[in-house]
Each structure stands twice: as C-alpha cells, then as structure tokens.
Short mmCIF file of C-alpha atoms in Angstrom, two decimals:
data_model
loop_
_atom_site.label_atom_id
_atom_site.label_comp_id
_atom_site.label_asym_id
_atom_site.label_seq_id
_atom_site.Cartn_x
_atom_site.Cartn_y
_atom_site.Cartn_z
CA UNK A 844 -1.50 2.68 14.97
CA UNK A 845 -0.07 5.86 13.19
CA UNK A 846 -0.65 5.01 9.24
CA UNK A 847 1.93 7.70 8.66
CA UNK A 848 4.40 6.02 10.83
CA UNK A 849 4.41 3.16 8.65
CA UNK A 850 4.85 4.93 5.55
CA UNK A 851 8.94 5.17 4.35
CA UNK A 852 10.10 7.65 3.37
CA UNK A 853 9.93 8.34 -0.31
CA UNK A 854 7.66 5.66 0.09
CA UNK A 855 4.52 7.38 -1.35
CA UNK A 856 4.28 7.64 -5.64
CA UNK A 857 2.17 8.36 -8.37
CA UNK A 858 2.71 6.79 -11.48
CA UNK A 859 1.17 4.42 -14.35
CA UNK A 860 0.73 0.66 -15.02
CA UNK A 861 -1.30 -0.95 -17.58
CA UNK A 862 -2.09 -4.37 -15.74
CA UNK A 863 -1.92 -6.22 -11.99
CA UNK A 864 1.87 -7.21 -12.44
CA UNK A 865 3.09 -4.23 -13.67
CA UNK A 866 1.34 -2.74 -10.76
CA UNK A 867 2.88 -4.84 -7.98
CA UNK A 868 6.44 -4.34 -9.99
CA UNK A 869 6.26 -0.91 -9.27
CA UNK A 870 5.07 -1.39 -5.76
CA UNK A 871 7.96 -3.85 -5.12
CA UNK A 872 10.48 -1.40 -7.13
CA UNK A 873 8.81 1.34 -4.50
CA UNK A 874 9.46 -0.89 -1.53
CA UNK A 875 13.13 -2.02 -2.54
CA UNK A 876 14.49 1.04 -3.19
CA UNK A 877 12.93 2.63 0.70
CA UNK A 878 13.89 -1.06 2.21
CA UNK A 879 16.60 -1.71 0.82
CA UNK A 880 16.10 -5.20 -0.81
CA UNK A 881 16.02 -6.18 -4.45
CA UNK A 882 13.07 -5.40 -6.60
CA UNK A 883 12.94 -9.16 -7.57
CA UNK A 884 12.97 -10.04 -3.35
CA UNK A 885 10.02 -8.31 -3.14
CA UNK A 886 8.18 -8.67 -6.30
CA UNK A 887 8.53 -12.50 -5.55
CA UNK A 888 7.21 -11.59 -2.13
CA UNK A 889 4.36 -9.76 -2.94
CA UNK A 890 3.62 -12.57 -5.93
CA UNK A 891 3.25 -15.65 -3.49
CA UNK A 892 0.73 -13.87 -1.44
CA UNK A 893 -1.19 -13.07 -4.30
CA UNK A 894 -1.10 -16.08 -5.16
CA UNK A 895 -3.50 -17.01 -1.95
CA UNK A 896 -5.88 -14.62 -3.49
CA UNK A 897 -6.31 -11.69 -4.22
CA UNK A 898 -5.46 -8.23 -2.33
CA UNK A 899 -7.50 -6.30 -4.02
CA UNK A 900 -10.37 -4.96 -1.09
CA UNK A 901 -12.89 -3.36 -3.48
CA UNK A 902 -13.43 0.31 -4.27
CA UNK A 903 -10.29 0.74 -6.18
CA UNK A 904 -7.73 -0.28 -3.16
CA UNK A 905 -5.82 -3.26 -2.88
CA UNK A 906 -3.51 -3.83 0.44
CA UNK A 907 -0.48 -6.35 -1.33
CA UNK A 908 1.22 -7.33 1.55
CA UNK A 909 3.96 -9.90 2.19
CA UNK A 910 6.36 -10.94 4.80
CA UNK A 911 10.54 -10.25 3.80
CA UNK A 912 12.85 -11.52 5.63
CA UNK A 913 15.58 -8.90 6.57
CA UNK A 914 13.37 -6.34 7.38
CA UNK A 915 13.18 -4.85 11.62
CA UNK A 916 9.81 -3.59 11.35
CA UNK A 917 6.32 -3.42 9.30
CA UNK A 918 6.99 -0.60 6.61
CA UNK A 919 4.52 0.58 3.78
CA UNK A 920 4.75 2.36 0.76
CA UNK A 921 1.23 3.70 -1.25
CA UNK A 922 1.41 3.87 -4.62
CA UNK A 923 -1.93 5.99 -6.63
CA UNK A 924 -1.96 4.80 -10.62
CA UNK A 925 -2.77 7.08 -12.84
CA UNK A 926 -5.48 4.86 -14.33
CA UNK A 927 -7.04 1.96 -12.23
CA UNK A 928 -5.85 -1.25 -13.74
CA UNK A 929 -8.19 -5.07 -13.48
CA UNK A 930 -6.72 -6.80 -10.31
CA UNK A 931 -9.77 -9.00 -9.57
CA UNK A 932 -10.78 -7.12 -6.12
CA UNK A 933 -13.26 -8.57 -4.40
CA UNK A 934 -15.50 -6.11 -6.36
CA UNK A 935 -14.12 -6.80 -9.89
CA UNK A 936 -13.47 -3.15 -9.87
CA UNK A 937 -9.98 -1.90 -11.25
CA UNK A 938 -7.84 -1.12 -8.82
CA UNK A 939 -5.79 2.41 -8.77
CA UNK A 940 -4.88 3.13 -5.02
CA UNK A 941 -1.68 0.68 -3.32
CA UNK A 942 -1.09 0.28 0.21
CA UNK A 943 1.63 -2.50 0.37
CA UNK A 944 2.99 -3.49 3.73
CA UNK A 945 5.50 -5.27 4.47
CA UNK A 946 6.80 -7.29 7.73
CA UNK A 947 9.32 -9.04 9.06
CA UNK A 948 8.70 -12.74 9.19
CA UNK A 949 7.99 -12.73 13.27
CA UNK A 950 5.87 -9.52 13.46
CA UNK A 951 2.34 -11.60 13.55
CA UNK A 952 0.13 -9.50 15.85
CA UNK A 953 1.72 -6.07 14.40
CA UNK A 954 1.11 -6.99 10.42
CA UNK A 955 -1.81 -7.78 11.27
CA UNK A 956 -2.58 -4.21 13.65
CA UNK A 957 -1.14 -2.57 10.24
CA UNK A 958 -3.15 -4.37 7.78
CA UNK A 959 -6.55 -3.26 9.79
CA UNK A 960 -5.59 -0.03 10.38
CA UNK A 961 -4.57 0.93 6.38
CA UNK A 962 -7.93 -1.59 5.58
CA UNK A 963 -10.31 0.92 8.00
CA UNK A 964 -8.43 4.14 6.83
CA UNK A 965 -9.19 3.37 3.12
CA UNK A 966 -12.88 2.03 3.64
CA UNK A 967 -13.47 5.69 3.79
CA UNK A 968 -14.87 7.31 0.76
CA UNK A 969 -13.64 10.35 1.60
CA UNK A 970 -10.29 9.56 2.69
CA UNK A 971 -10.15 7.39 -1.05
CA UNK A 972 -11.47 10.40 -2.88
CA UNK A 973 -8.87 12.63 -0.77
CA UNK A 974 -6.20 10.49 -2.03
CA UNK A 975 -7.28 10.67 -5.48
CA UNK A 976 -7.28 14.07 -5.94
CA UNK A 977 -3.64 15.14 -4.11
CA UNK A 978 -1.68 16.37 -6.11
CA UNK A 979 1.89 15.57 -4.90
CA UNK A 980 3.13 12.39 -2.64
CA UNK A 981 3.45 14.75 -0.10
CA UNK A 982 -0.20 15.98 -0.07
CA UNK A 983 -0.77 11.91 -0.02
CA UNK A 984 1.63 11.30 3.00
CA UNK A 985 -0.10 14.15 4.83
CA UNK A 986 -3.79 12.69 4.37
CA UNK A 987 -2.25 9.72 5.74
CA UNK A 988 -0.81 11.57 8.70
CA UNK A 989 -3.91 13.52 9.55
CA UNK A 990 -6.48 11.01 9.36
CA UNK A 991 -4.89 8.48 11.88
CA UNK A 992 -3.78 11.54 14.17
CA UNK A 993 -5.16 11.07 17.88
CA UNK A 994 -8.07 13.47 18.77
CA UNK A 995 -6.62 16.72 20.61
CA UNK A 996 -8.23 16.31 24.20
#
C-alpha cells in the first residue's frame, strides 16, 4: 500500500497545539476541510476512538484513526506539531508527528492494510527523524512517497 496514495491533498501541515485535543482539533479541521465533512463530524469521530484508548504508538507518533460515514475510500492527512504535546502514547512520550486515517464505515480489511502500513513506515527512526526535519508539507508528502515506493527491478 502506497502511503502517499492515501495522503489528500493539502492533507499534510505543520502547525502548533498545546495539548491532545487541540491536537486532534486540528487534525479533524485538516481532515474536514480535504474530505469535505464538518470539523465537529470528525473531531467527534476521532474522539470516540480515543476514547477506546489511546492512539498514541510511542516515539512521538500517534495514528488517530476513525471510521466517517460519507467517505468512498481510506484517506489520511499527517499533521507535524511544532512542539510534541502529552497524549499518553504507549510510551508516555509527547507526541508531535499525526498520521490520522480515516475510512468509510465498510472498508475493514483496507483500514486496517492502511493502519499497518503508516504504523511500519513510522517505526522507522529515520523515516521519524526525516519527517521532523522537512521543512515544507511538500518535503513531508515526498518522504511519504519515496519510502513506500516499490523497489525498481
């Protein structure tokens, strides 16, 4: 699964938050505006799965992810924070890098194909250290793109 094909477009941002909720606000204001749903849709989305426990995967990542009805296919969007922010990850580290996803209610086996690709690419120190020091959401979208491109034969 291409990480970059999952990725909306203008789906990729770099901003601030001081805490978790502000965090996933901008994540779901991210999402709404690329899907386009309502920022309270899929902040109430993304809230209810937190609610199961946390997203947060350690090392600074956290993979909020919900299912919206609506949508045709599983779309992310990747927010980096400027400062990490507590989300309690699995690690009790902050958290400053965002891969949401987000699925249609039917799309079982694919969320969960998208969840484990985005959960291998950013178990990577060097692909969450990449990501950290782009510059632009376009130097982001590109990491994405190149690290899950298929091996030239």
């Amino acid at each position: 699964m291409d990480i970059g094909d999952l990725l909306a477009d203008d789906g990729v941002v770099l901003r601030g938050a001081s805490s978790k909720r502000q965090a996933l606000h901008l994540v779901a204001d991210v999402a709404a505006e690329a899907l386009g749903l309502t920022t309270e849709r899929v902040l109430e989305a993304l809230l209810e799965r937190e609610a199961l426990g946390s997203t947060g995967l350690g090392s600074g990542v956290a993979v909020p992810h919900a299912r919206v009805p609506g949508l045709t296919r599983v779309t992310g969007v990747f927010v980096r924070l400027d400062a990490p922010v507590a989300y309690g990850s699995v690690d009790d580290q902050p958290v400053d890098l965002m891969f949401a996803l987000f699925a249609p209610p039917a799309a079982g086996a694919e969320h969960l194909r998208a969840l484990a690709a985005v959960s291998r690419a950013l178990r990577s120190s060097e692909m969450r250290e990449r990501l950290r020091q782009a510059h632009t959401a376009d130097a982001i979208r590109a990491l994405f793109v190149r690290d899950t491109a298929p091996a030239a034969a």
